[in-house]
Coordinates of C-alpha atoms in Angstrom, one line a residue:
Chain A
M277 CA 139.4 150.0 121.5
K278 CA 139.8 153.0 123.8
L279 CA 139.9 152.5 127.5
S280 CA 140.2 155.6 129.8
V281 CA 140.4 155.1 133.5
S282 CA 140.7 157.5 136.4
L283 CA 139.8 155.7 139.6
N284 CA 140.4 156.1 143.3
K285 CA 139.6 153.5 145.9
R286 CA 140.7 153.5 149.6
F287 CA 141.0 150.4 151.7
S288 CA 142.1 150.3 155.1
G289 CA 145.9 150.7 154.9
F290 CA 146.0 150.6 151.1
D291 CA 145.2 153.3 148.6
C292 CA 144.6 152.7 144.8
S293 CA 144.7 155.4 142.3
F294 CA 144.8 154.5 138.7
N295 CA 145.0 156.9 135.9
F296 CA 145.6 155.8 132.2
T297 CA 144.3 156.0 128.7
T298 CA 145.0 153.2 126.2
H299 CA 144.2 152.5 122.6
A300 CA 145.8 149.0 122.5
N301 CA 143.9 146.0 121.8
R302 CA 145.9 143.7 124.0
I303 CA 146.8 145.5 127.2
G304 CA 149.0 143.9 129.9
V305 CA 148.8 145.1 133.4
F306 CA 152.1 144.2 135.2
G307 CA 152.8 144.3 138.9
Q308 CA 153.8 142.3 141.9
S309 CA 151.1 140.7 144.0
G310 CA 149.5 143.1 146.3
S311 CA 150.0 146.1 143.9
G312 CA 146.3 146.5 143.3
K313 CA 145.9 144.8 139.9
S314 CA 143.0 142.6 140.9
T315 CA 141.3 145.6 142.4
L316 CA 141.6 147.4 139.0
V317 CA 140.0 144.4 137.2
H318 CA 137.1 144.3 139.8
M319 CA 136.5 147.9 139.5
L320 CA 136.4 147.8 135.7
A321 CA 134.0 144.9 135.9
G322 CA 131.8 146.7 138.3
L323 CA 132.4 144.1 141.1
V324 CA 134.0 146.6 143.3
Q325 CA 132.6 150.1 143.6
P326 CA 135.4 152.7 143.4
D327 CA 135.2 155.7 145.8
N328 CA 135.4 158.2 143.0
G329 CA 136.5 158.6 139.3
V330 CA 135.5 157.8 135.9
I331 CA 135.7 154.7 133.6
E332 CA 135.1 155.1 129.9
L333 CA 135.2 152.3 127.3
D334 CA 134.9 153.1 123.6
G335 CA 133.1 156.4 124.3
Q336 CA 130.6 154.9 126.7
V337 CA 130.8 156.1 130.4
L338 CA 130.6 153.0 132.6
F339 CA 131.3 154.7 135.9
D340 CA 131.2 158.3 136.9
S341 CA 131.0 159.2 140.5
K342 CA 130.2 162.8 139.9
A343 CA 127.2 161.9 137.7
S344 CA 126.4 159.1 140.3
L345 CA 126.4 156.7 137.3
S346 CA 127.6 153.1 137.6
V347 CA 126.5 150.6 134.9
P348 CA 125.7 147.3 136.6
T349 CA 128.2 144.4 135.9
E350 CA 125.7 142.4 134.0
Q351 CA 125.2 145.3 131.6
R352 CA 128.7 146.4 131.1
R353 CA 129.4 143.5 128.6
I354 CA 132.9 143.2 130.2
G355 CA 134.0 139.6 130.4
V356 CA 136.2 138.3 133.2
V357 CA 138.5 135.2 133.4
F358 CA 139.5 134.8 137.1
Q359 CA 142.5 133.2 138.7
Q360 CA 140.5 130.1 139.2
A361 CA 138.0 129.0 136.5
H362 CA 134.9 129.4 138.8
L363 CA 132.9 127.1 136.6
F364 CA 129.4 126.3 137.8
P365 CA 129.8 123.0 139.6
H366 CA 126.1 121.9 139.0
M367 CA 126.3 122.3 135.2
S368 CA 128.0 120.4 132.4
A369 CA 130.9 121.9 130.5
R370 CA 128.4 122.6 127.8
R371 CA 126.0 124.6 130.0
N372 CA 128.8 126.5 131.5
L373 CA 130.2 127.4 128.1
F374 CA 126.8 128.7 126.8
Y375 CA 125.8 130.4 130.1
G376 CA 126.8 133.9 128.8
Y377 CA 125.9 133.2 125.3
R378 CA 122.2 132.5 126.1
R379 CA 122.2 135.8 128.1
T380 CA 123.7 137.8 125.2
P381 CA 121.0 139.3 122.9
V382 CA 121.2 137.8 119.4
S383 CA 122.1 141.1 117.8
Q384 CA 125.1 141.4 120.0
R385 CA 126.4 137.9 119.5
Q386 CA 129.7 138.1 117.5
I387 CA 131.3 134.8 118.2
E388 CA 130.2 131.6 116.3
P389 CA 130.2 128.9 119.1
Q390 CA 131.4 126.0 116.8
A391 CA 134.4 128.1 115.7
L392 CA 135.4 128.9 119.3
I393 CA 134.9 125.3 120.4
K394 CA 137.2 124.3 117.6
V395 CA 139.9 126.9 118.5
L396 CA 139.8 126.0 122.2
N397 CA 139.7 122.3 121.4
L398 CA 136.6 121.9 123.7
E399 CA 134.6 119.3 121.6
D400 CA 135.5 116.3 123.8
L401 CA 134.9 118.2 127.0
L402 CA 131.4 119.4 126.3
E403 CA 129.4 116.6 128.0
R404 CA 131.9 116.1 130.8
N405 CA 131.3 117.0 134.5
V406 CA 133.2 120.1 135.2
N407 CA 134.4 118.7 138.5
N408 CA 136.4 116.1 136.7
L409 CA 138.2 118.5 134.3
S410 CA 141.9 119.3 134.8
G411 CA 143.0 122.8 135.7
G412 CA 144.0 123.6 132.1
E413 CA 140.7 122.3 130.8
R414 CA 138.8 124.2 133.3
Q415 CA 140.4 127.4 132.4
R416 CA 139.9 126.8 128.7
V417 CA 136.1 126.3 129.4
A418 CA 136.0 129.4 131.5
L419 CA 137.8 131.4 128.7
G420 CA 135.3 130.1 126.2
R421 CA 132.4 130.9 128.4
S422 CA 133.5 134.5 128.8
V423 CA 134.4 134.9 125.1
L424 CA 131.1 133.5 123.9
S425 CA 129.2 136.4 125.8
S426 CA 130.8 138.7 123.1
P427 CA 132.4 141.0 125.6
R428 CA 133.7 144.5 124.4
L429 CA 136.7 144.0 126.6
L430 CA 137.8 140.7 128.1
L431 CA 139.6 141.1 131.6
M432 CA 141.9 138.2 132.5
D433 CA 143.0 138.3 136.1
E434 CA 146.1 136.1 136.3
P435 CA 144.3 133.4 134.4
L436 CA 147.3 131.1 134.4
S437 CA 148.6 131.6 137.9
A438 CA 146.6 128.6 139.4
L439 CA 148.1 126.3 136.6
D440 CA 151.5 124.4 137.1
E441 CA 154.3 125.7 135.0
G442 CA 154.0 123.2 132.2
L443 CA 150.3 123.6 131.8
K444 CA 150.5 127.3 131.9
Y445 CA 152.3 127.5 128.6
Q446 CA 150.0 124.9 127.1
V447 CA 147.1 127.3 127.6
I448 CA 148.7 130.4 126.1
P449 CA 148.4 129.3 122.5
Y450 CA 144.7 128.9 123.0
L451 CA 144.5 132.4 124.4
T452 CA 146.4 134.1 121.6
A453 CA 144.4 132.0 119.1
V454 CA 141.2 133.3 120.5
F455 CA 142.5 136.9 120.6
D456 CA 143.7 136.7 117.0
E457 CA 140.8 134.8 115.6
F458 CA 137.9 136.6 117.2
Q459 CA 139.4 140.1 117.7
V460 CA 138.5 140.3 121.3
P461 CA 140.1 143.3 123.1
V462 CA 141.9 142.0 126.2
L463 CA 143.4 143.3 129.4
L464 CA 145.6 140.8 130.9
V465 CA 146.8 141.1 134.5
S466 CA 149.9 139.2 135.4
H467 CA 153.0 139.3 137.4
S468 CA 154.9 137.2 134.8
T469 CA 157.0 139.1 132.3
N470 CA 156.8 136.1 129.8
E471 CA 153.0 136.0 129.9
I472 CA 152.8 139.8 129.4
R473 CA 155.2 139.6 126.5
L474 CA 153.5 136.8 124.8
M475 CA 150.0 138.2 125.1
S476 CA 150.1 142.0 125.1
D477 CA 151.1 145.0 122.9
E478 CA 151.2 147.6 125.6
V479 CA 151.9 147.3 129.4
I480 CA 150.6 149.3 132.2
V481 CA 153.0 148.8 135.1
V482 CA 151.3 149.0 138.4
H483 CA 153.3 149.6 141.7
K484 CA 151.8 150.0 145.1
G485 CA 148.3 151.1 143.8
R486 CA 149.6 153.5 141.3
V487 CA 150.4 153.3 137.6
S488 CA 154.2 153.6 137.4
A489 CA 154.7 153.4 133.7
Q490 CA 152.9 152.7 130.3
I491 CA 155.5 151.0 128.1
D492 CA 155.7 148.3 125.4
P493 CA 156.4 144.7 126.5
E494 CA 160.0 144.6 125.1
T495 CA 160.9 147.6 127.2
L496 CA 159.5 145.9 130.3
A497 CA 161.4 142.8 129.6
R498 CA 164.8 144.8 129.3
Q499 CA 163.9 146.7 132.5
R500 CA 163.3 143.6 134.4
M501 CA 166.5 142.0 133.2
G502 CA 168.5 143.6 136.0
R503 CA 166.2 142.1 138.6
R504 CA 166.0 138.4 137.4
R505 CA 168.6 135.8 138.1
A506 CA 168.1 134.5 134.6
G507 CA 168.6 137.9 133.1
Y508 CA 166.8 138.8 130.0
I509 CA 164.7 136.0 128.4
N510 CA 164.7 135.7 124.6
L511 CA 161.5 134.3 123.3
L512 CA 161.9 132.5 120.0
K513 CA 159.2 131.3 117.9
L514 CA 160.6 128.3 116.0
Q515 CA 159.2 126.9 112.9
E516 CA 159.4 123.4 111.3
S517 CA 162.3 121.2 112.2
E518 CA 164.2 118.3 110.7
P519 CA 166.6 115.8 112.4
Q520 CA 170.3 116.6 111.9
D521 CA 173.3 114.9 113.5
G522 CA 171.2 113.6 116.3
L523 CA 169.8 117.0 117.0
L524 CA 166.8 118.9 115.9
S525 CA 167.4 121.7 113.2
F526 CA 164.6 124.3 113.6
C527 CA 164.1 127.2 111.3
W528 CA 164.2 130.5 113.1
E529 CA 163.8 133.8 111.1
S530 CA 165.9 132.6 108.1
N531 CA 168.5 131.0 110.5
R532 CA 168.8 127.3 111.5
L533 CA 169.2 126.5 115.2
L534 CA 170.2 123.2 116.6
L535 CA 168.2 122.1 119.6
S536 CA 168.4 118.9 121.9
P537 CA 166.0 116.3 120.4
G538 CA 164.3 115.9 123.9
L539 CA 162.4 119.2 123.2
G540 CA 160.2 117.6 120.6
P541 CA 160.1 118.4 116.9
E542 CA 157.0 120.5 116.7
P543 CA 157.1 124.1 116.0
G544 CA 156.5 126.3 119.1
M545 CA 157.7 129.0 121.5
F546 CA 161.1 128.6 123.1
E547 CA 163.0 130.6 125.8
L548 CA 166.7 131.3 125.9
S549 CA 168.5 133.1 128.6
S550 CA 170.6 136.0 127.6
K551 CA 173.3 134.6 129.9
D552 CA 173.4 131.4 127.6
I553 CA 174.7 133.3 124.7
I554 CA 178.5 133.6 124.3
L555 CA 180.0 136.2 122.0
F556 CA 183.2 135.8 119.9
K557 CA 185.0 138.6 118.2
K558 CA 186.1 136.3 115.2
H559 CA 184.8 133.0 113.9
P560 CA 185.9 130.4 116.4
E561 CA 187.7 127.5 114.7
A562 CA 185.8 124.9 116.6
T563 CA 183.4 124.8 119.6
S564 CA 181.5 122.2 121.5
A565 CA 178.3 124.3 121.2
R566 CA 176.3 123.5 118.2
N567 CA 174.9 126.9 117.2
L568 CA 177.2 129.5 115.8
L569 CA 175.4 132.5 114.4
P570 CA 177.1 135.5 112.6
C571 CA 175.2 138.6 113.8
R572 CA 175.4 142.4 113.7
V573 CA 175.4 144.4 117.0
G574 CA 172.5 146.6 117.6
E575 CA 172.0 148.7 120.6
V576 CA 174.0 148.1 123.7
F577 CA 172.2 149.0 126.8
D578 CA 172.9 148.9 130.6
M579 CA 170.3 147.8 133.1
E580 CA 171.2 148.2 136.7
G581 CA 174.7 147.2 136.1
R582 CA 174.0 144.5 133.7
I583 CA 175.0 145.0 130.0
G584 CA 172.7 143.8 127.4
V585 CA 173.8 143.5 123.7
E586 CA 171.2 143.5 121.0
L587 CA 172.1 141.0 118.2
H588 CA 170.6 141.0 114.7
C589 CA 170.8 137.6 113.1
N590 CA 169.3 137.8 109.6
D591 CA 165.7 138.8 110.6
G592 CA 166.0 137.6 114.1
Q593 CA 166.8 139.5 117.1
L594 CA 168.5 138.2 120.4
I595 CA 169.7 139.9 123.5
A596 CA 173.0 138.6 125.1
E597 CA 174.2 139.6 128.5
V598 CA 177.9 140.3 129.0
A599 CA 180.3 141.8 131.4
Q600 CA 181.5 145.4 131.1
K601 CA 185.0 144.2 130.6
A602 CA 184.0 141.9 127.7
I603 CA 182.4 145.0 126.0
E604 CA 185.8 146.6 125.9
E605 CA 187.8 143.5 125.0
L606 CA 185.5 142.4 122.1
D607 CA 185.2 146.0 121.1
I608 CA 181.3 145.7 120.9
V609 CA 180.0 148.7 119.3
P610 CA 176.8 149.2 117.3
D611 CA 177.0 147.7 113.6
R612 CA 179.9 145.5 114.4
E613 CA 179.8 142.0 113.0
I614 CA 180.2 139.4 115.8
F615 CA 179.6 135.7 116.4
A616 CA 177.0 134.3 118.9
V617 CA 177.6 130.8 120.2
I618 CA 174.7 128.9 121.9
K619 CA 174.6 125.4 123.2
S620 CA 171.9 123.2 121.8
S621 CA 170.7 122.4 125.4
A622 CA 170.3 126.1 126.4
F623 CA 166.8 126.2 124.9
R624 CA 163.6 125.5 126.8
R625 CA 160.3 124.8 125.2
L626 CA 157.4 127.0 126.5
Y627 CA 154.7 125.5 124.2
Chain B
M169 CA 98.4 97.2 171.0
F170 CA 97.7 99.3 167.9
E171 CA 94.0 99.7 168.3
F172 CA 93.3 103.3 167.6
S173 CA 90.1 105.2 168.0
P174 CA 88.7 107.3 165.1
T175 CA 89.9 110.5 166.9
D176 CA 93.4 109.0 167.0
Y177 CA 93.3 108.5 163.3
Q178 CA 92.1 112.0 162.9
A179 CA 94.9 113.2 165.0
M180 CA 97.5 111.4 162.8
A181 CA 96.0 112.8 159.6
L182 CA 95.7 116.3 161.1
S183 CA 99.4 116.1 162.2
A184 CA 100.5 115.2 158.8
K185 CA 98.3 117.8 157.2
V186 CA 99.5 120.6 159.5
A187 CA 103.2 119.6 159.2
I188 CA 103.0 119.4 155.3
T189 CA 101.1 122.7 155.0
A190 CA 103.3 124.6 157.4
T191 CA 106.4 123.3 155.6
I192 CA 105.2 124.2 152.1
L193 CA 103.8 127.6 153.2
S194 CA 107.1 128.5 154.9
L195 CA 109.5 127.4 152.2
P196 CA 109.3 130.6 149.9
F197 CA 109.4 132.9 152.9
G198 CA 112.2 131.0 154.5
Y199 CA 114.2 131.1 151.3
A200 CA 113.6 134.8 150.8
A201 CA 114.6 135.5 154.4
A202 CA 117.8 133.5 154.0
Y203 CA 118.6 135.2 150.7
M204 CA 118.2 138.5 152.3
L205 CA 120.3 137.6 155.3
V206 CA 123.1 136.2 153.1
F207 CA 123.2 138.3 150.0
S208 CA 121.5 141.6 150.6
R209 CA 123.2 144.7 151.9
L210 CA 120.3 145.6 154.1
R211 CA 121.2 147.8 157.1
G212 CA 118.8 146.2 159.5
K213 CA 120.1 142.7 158.8
A214 CA 120.9 141.9 162.5
V215 CA 117.5 142.9 163.6
L216 CA 115.9 140.9 160.9
D217 CA 118.1 138.0 162.0
G218 CA 117.1 138.4 165.7
V219 CA 113.4 138.6 164.9
I220 CA 113.6 135.4 162.9
N221 CA 115.5 133.6 165.4
L222 CA 113.3 134.8 168.4
P223 CA 110.9 131.7 168.3
L224 CA 113.9 129.5 168.7
V225 CA 114.9 130.9 172.2
V226 CA 111.4 132.0 173.5
P227 CA 109.3 129.2 175.0
P228 CA 106.7 128.0 172.4
V229 CA 103.9 128.7 175.0
V230 CA 104.9 132.4 174.9
V231 CA 105.0 132.3 171.1
G232 CA 101.4 130.7 171.2
Y233 CA 100.2 133.4 173.7
L234 CA 101.6 136.3 171.7
L235 CA 99.9 134.9 168.6
L236 CA 96.7 134.5 170.5
L237 CA 96.9 138.2 171.6
L238 CA 97.6 139.2 168.0
L239 CA 95.0 137.1 166.4
G240 CA 92.4 136.7 169.1
E241 CA 89.0 138.6 169.5
R242 CA 90.7 141.9 170.6
G243 CA 94.0 141.6 168.7
W244 CA 94.4 143.9 165.7
A245 CA 95.3 141.3 163.2
G246 CA 92.4 139.2 164.4
A247 CA 90.1 142.2 164.0
L248 CA 91.5 142.8 160.5
L249 CA 90.9 139.2 159.5
R250 CA 87.3 139.3 160.9
Q251 CA 86.4 141.9 158.4
W252 CA 86.9 139.2 155.6
D253 CA 85.3 136.7 157.9
V254 CA 88.5 134.8 158.4
H255 CA 88.8 133.0 161.7
I256 CA 92.1 131.4 162.6
V257 CA 92.1 130.9 166.3
F258 CA 91.0 127.3 167.4
T259 CA 91.0 126.0 163.8
W260 CA 93.6 123.7 162.3
W261 CA 95.0 126.9 160.5
A262 CA 96.0 128.1 164.0
A263 CA 98.0 124.9 164.4
V264 CA 99.6 125.5 161.0
L265 CA 100.5 129.1 162.0
A266 CA 102.0 127.9 165.4
S267 CA 104.2 125.3 163.6
L268 CA 105.2 127.9 161.0
V269 CA 106.4 130.5 163.5
V270 CA 108.1 128.0 165.8
G271 CA 109.8 126.0 162.9
F272 CA 110.7 129.0 160.7
P273 CA 114.0 129.8 162.4
L274 CA 115.2 126.2 161.8
L275 CA 114.4 126.4 158.1
V276 CA 116.0 129.7 157.6
R277 CA 119.1 128.6 159.5
S278 CA 119.6 125.6 157.4
I279 CA 119.1 127.3 154.1
R280 CA 121.3 130.1 155.3
I281 CA 124.2 127.7 156.0
G282 CA 123.7 126.2 152.5
M283 CA 123.8 129.6 150.9
E284 CA 126.8 130.9 152.9
G285 CA 128.7 127.8 151.5
I286 CA 128.3 129.1 147.9
D287 CA 131.4 130.8 146.6
E288 CA 130.6 134.4 146.0
R289 CA 132.9 134.4 143.0
L290 CA 130.5 132.0 141.2
L291 CA 127.9 134.8 141.5
Q292 CA 130.4 137.4 140.4
A293 CA 131.1 135.2 137.4
S294 CA 127.4 134.8 136.5
R295 CA 127.0 138.6 136.6
T296 CA 129.9 139.2 134.4
L297 CA 128.2 136.7 132.0
G298 CA 125.2 139.1 131.8
A299 CA 123.0 137.5 134.5
P300 CA 120.9 139.9 136.7
W301 CA 120.4 139.0 140.5
Y302 CA 117.2 137.0 139.8
D303 CA 118.8 135.1 137.1
S304 CA 121.8 134.1 139.4
L305 CA 119.2 133.3 142.1
T306 CA 117.4 130.8 140.0
T307 CA 120.3 129.4 138.0
I308 CA 123.1 129.3 140.6
I309 CA 121.9 129.9 144.1
L310 CA 118.9 127.7 144.1
P311 CA 120.5 124.7 142.5
L312 CA 123.5 124.9 144.7
S313 CA 121.5 125.4 148.0
G314 CA 119.0 122.7 147.1
R315 CA 120.4 120.2 149.6
S316 CA 120.1 122.6 152.5
V317 CA 116.5 123.5 151.4
M318 CA 115.6 119.9 151.6
A319 CA 117.5 119.6 155.0
G320 CA 115.6 122.7 156.3
A321 CA 112.3 121.5 155.1
T322 CA 112.8 118.1 156.9
L323 CA 113.8 120.0 160.1
M324 CA 110.7 122.2 159.7
F325 CA 108.5 119.2 159.1
A326 CA 109.8 117.4 162.1
R327 CA 109.4 120.4 164.2
S328 CA 105.9 120.8 163.1
L329 CA 105.1 117.3 163.9
G330 CA 106.2 117.8 167.5
E331 CA 104.8 121.2 168.0
F332 CA 102.9 121.4 171.2
G333 CA 103.2 124.5 173.5
A334 CA 102.2 127.1 170.9
T335 CA 99.5 125.0 169.3
I336 CA 97.7 124.1 172.5
I337 CA 97.4 127.9 173.2
I338 CA 96.3 129.1 170.1
A339 CA 94.6 126.1 168.4
G340 CA 93.3 124.4 171.6
N341 CA 93.0 120.7 172.0
I342 CA 89.8 119.9 170.3
P343 CA 89.6 116.2 169.2
G344 CA 89.0 115.8 165.4
V345 CA 89.5 119.6 164.9
T346 CA 92.8 120.8 166.2
Q347 CA 94.1 117.7 168.1
T348 CA 97.5 116.6 166.7
I349 CA 99.5 113.6 167.8
P350 CA 101.3 115.4 170.7
L351 CA 98.1 116.8 172.0
A352 CA 96.5 113.4 171.8
I353 CA 99.4 111.9 173.7
Y354 CA 99.0 114.6 176.2
D355 CA 95.3 113.8 176.7
Y356 CA 96.1 110.1 177.1
T357 CA 98.7 110.6 179.8
N358 CA 96.2 112.6 181.6
T359 CA 93.6 109.9 181.4
P360 CA 93.8 106.9 183.9
G361 CA 94.7 103.8 181.9
G362 CA 95.7 105.7 178.8
D363 CA 99.4 104.8 179.1
S364 CA 99.3 102.1 176.4
M365 CA 97.5 104.3 173.9
A366 CA 100.0 107.2 174.6
L367 CA 102.9 104.8 174.0
S368 CA 101.2 103.5 170.7
L369 CA 100.9 107.1 169.5
C370 CA 104.4 107.8 170.5
L371 CA 105.5 104.9 168.3
V372 CA 103.5 106.2 165.4
S373 CA 105.1 109.6 165.9
V374 CA 108.6 108.0 165.9
G375 CA 107.7 106.1 162.7
I376 CA 106.5 109.1 160.9
S377 CA 109.6 111.1 161.8
F378 CA 112.0 108.3 160.9
S379 CA 110.2 107.8 157.5
V380 CA 110.7 111.5 156.9
L381 CA 114.3 111.3 157.6
L382 CA 114.8 108.4 155.3
L383 CA 112.8 110.0 152.5
N384 CA 114.9 113.1 153.0
E385 CA 118.1 111.1 152.7
A386 CA 116.9 109.5 149.4
L387 CA 116.0 112.8 148.0
V388 CA 119.4 114.5 148.8
K389 CA 121.2 111.5 147.3
R390 CA 119.1 111.8 144.2
F391 CA 119.7 115.4 144.1
S392 CA 123.4 115.2 144.4
R393 CA 123.5 112.6 141.6
H394 CA 121.6 115.1 139.5
R395 CA 124.1 117.7 140.3
R396 CA 127.0 115.7 139.0
P397 CA 126.0 114.8 135.4

């Protein structure tokens, strides 16, 4: 997909000016609230008229102020998933789901409804009254409704922000499964670094109505490290597990990690703060922490006074945060062999 | 007590006929007017709003007189209609027209409140799903404003039943032709010894209005059950 945007919009007291071109299929738009992210989504969808500029998607001009061209929303074939699900309250979940599908010409339908219903696990919800669905269920129906209209681009405006923390991460696997399975190009707007990292390949950082950077999600996470109390968050995709010494032993990139049993044995995505990794110069004789990983130091970087150390453990990669003094004492330089120690209780399951 | 003359029965039938016709005829126009006031980006919206609401604040007698000027022998609309041999003044259609004009603001107001309660983002969602405005109108706005349409229609019907001032001017008070219940009551109160008949007709009027309210309540209930499958 190719999306090229050059737009200006002036509100009283707030100016937006977005200029970027992207070829990524999963685009993240990151910014604090009030930075103009939602305005960008509304302009792309045609719900807000820009003052001037051009929007071009895959070679088709959707908006061009000079040519007085503005393709109406209903003809843009750009799907939108809003912060709230905005399901039609007078229709069943099934009628909501198929609302866009019925309005899509047969020749443009690219999604097989049954397959989507299966991926989103909607089978049991179809005949339900949408007013009785939970927040997560509503958002899944809303996502399915947009995807079934076979959009050329799916805009997601903070789709998880209305859900509580636990639910948020339960919906993410559904989202990523849909993107992967049906190859829908996505533009995800979020103020959460984790969501952006889990769901996008390229990030457009928006600040005060301007594009301030166009980077990859990992760079964003490292840049944000200095500003978050928890520091850099390692995201670990853990595979199958087996019980071991009262703990759970998960497989992670040809390593084994021991986690507290309370986290559940299913494979999934886990987070680990860079502050919860302790580094040792030599193999410690004994430690109360249950994970001891031999690793090789990669890059060492400084983010606003915080030092991040990239660790390569077999095929896996972790970032640990250490003090400047520790770098000197442990003699941490690239390619050095080192030991990382992590407590089994330091991990947190995202989904 | 309830011993009505044939003209009384005619007045009752005519009242019902006028109110039903006026309500049915006004519904599409009322709906369109409310839609324009709520959803369109017309420049002259405030003027349109004012014109629609005018009959609400002007005395019905004035409305009737203005209609008479417009549709009478020398009125331009009256002259126009005469070319097709259509006569409205002093027929039951004049009573319908009087009710229509006087009750219209109530109908529009009610539908409008219902439409304004619809979350605009639902309409945005329907547009992103490929629905043009007329599609959103029939699939989202109409079902979601159904209750207010019924409420508005009830108000309109009740207002038509009670219409007096404009009707007596433009339709006259011809027993069996344009005499509705309020006009018949008016006649009885001006006739010596007509008090008990006036009271009887009053009770009939109250009875009809009350039945309409009950029917409306039942319809609204049924409608909301339908809305929540």
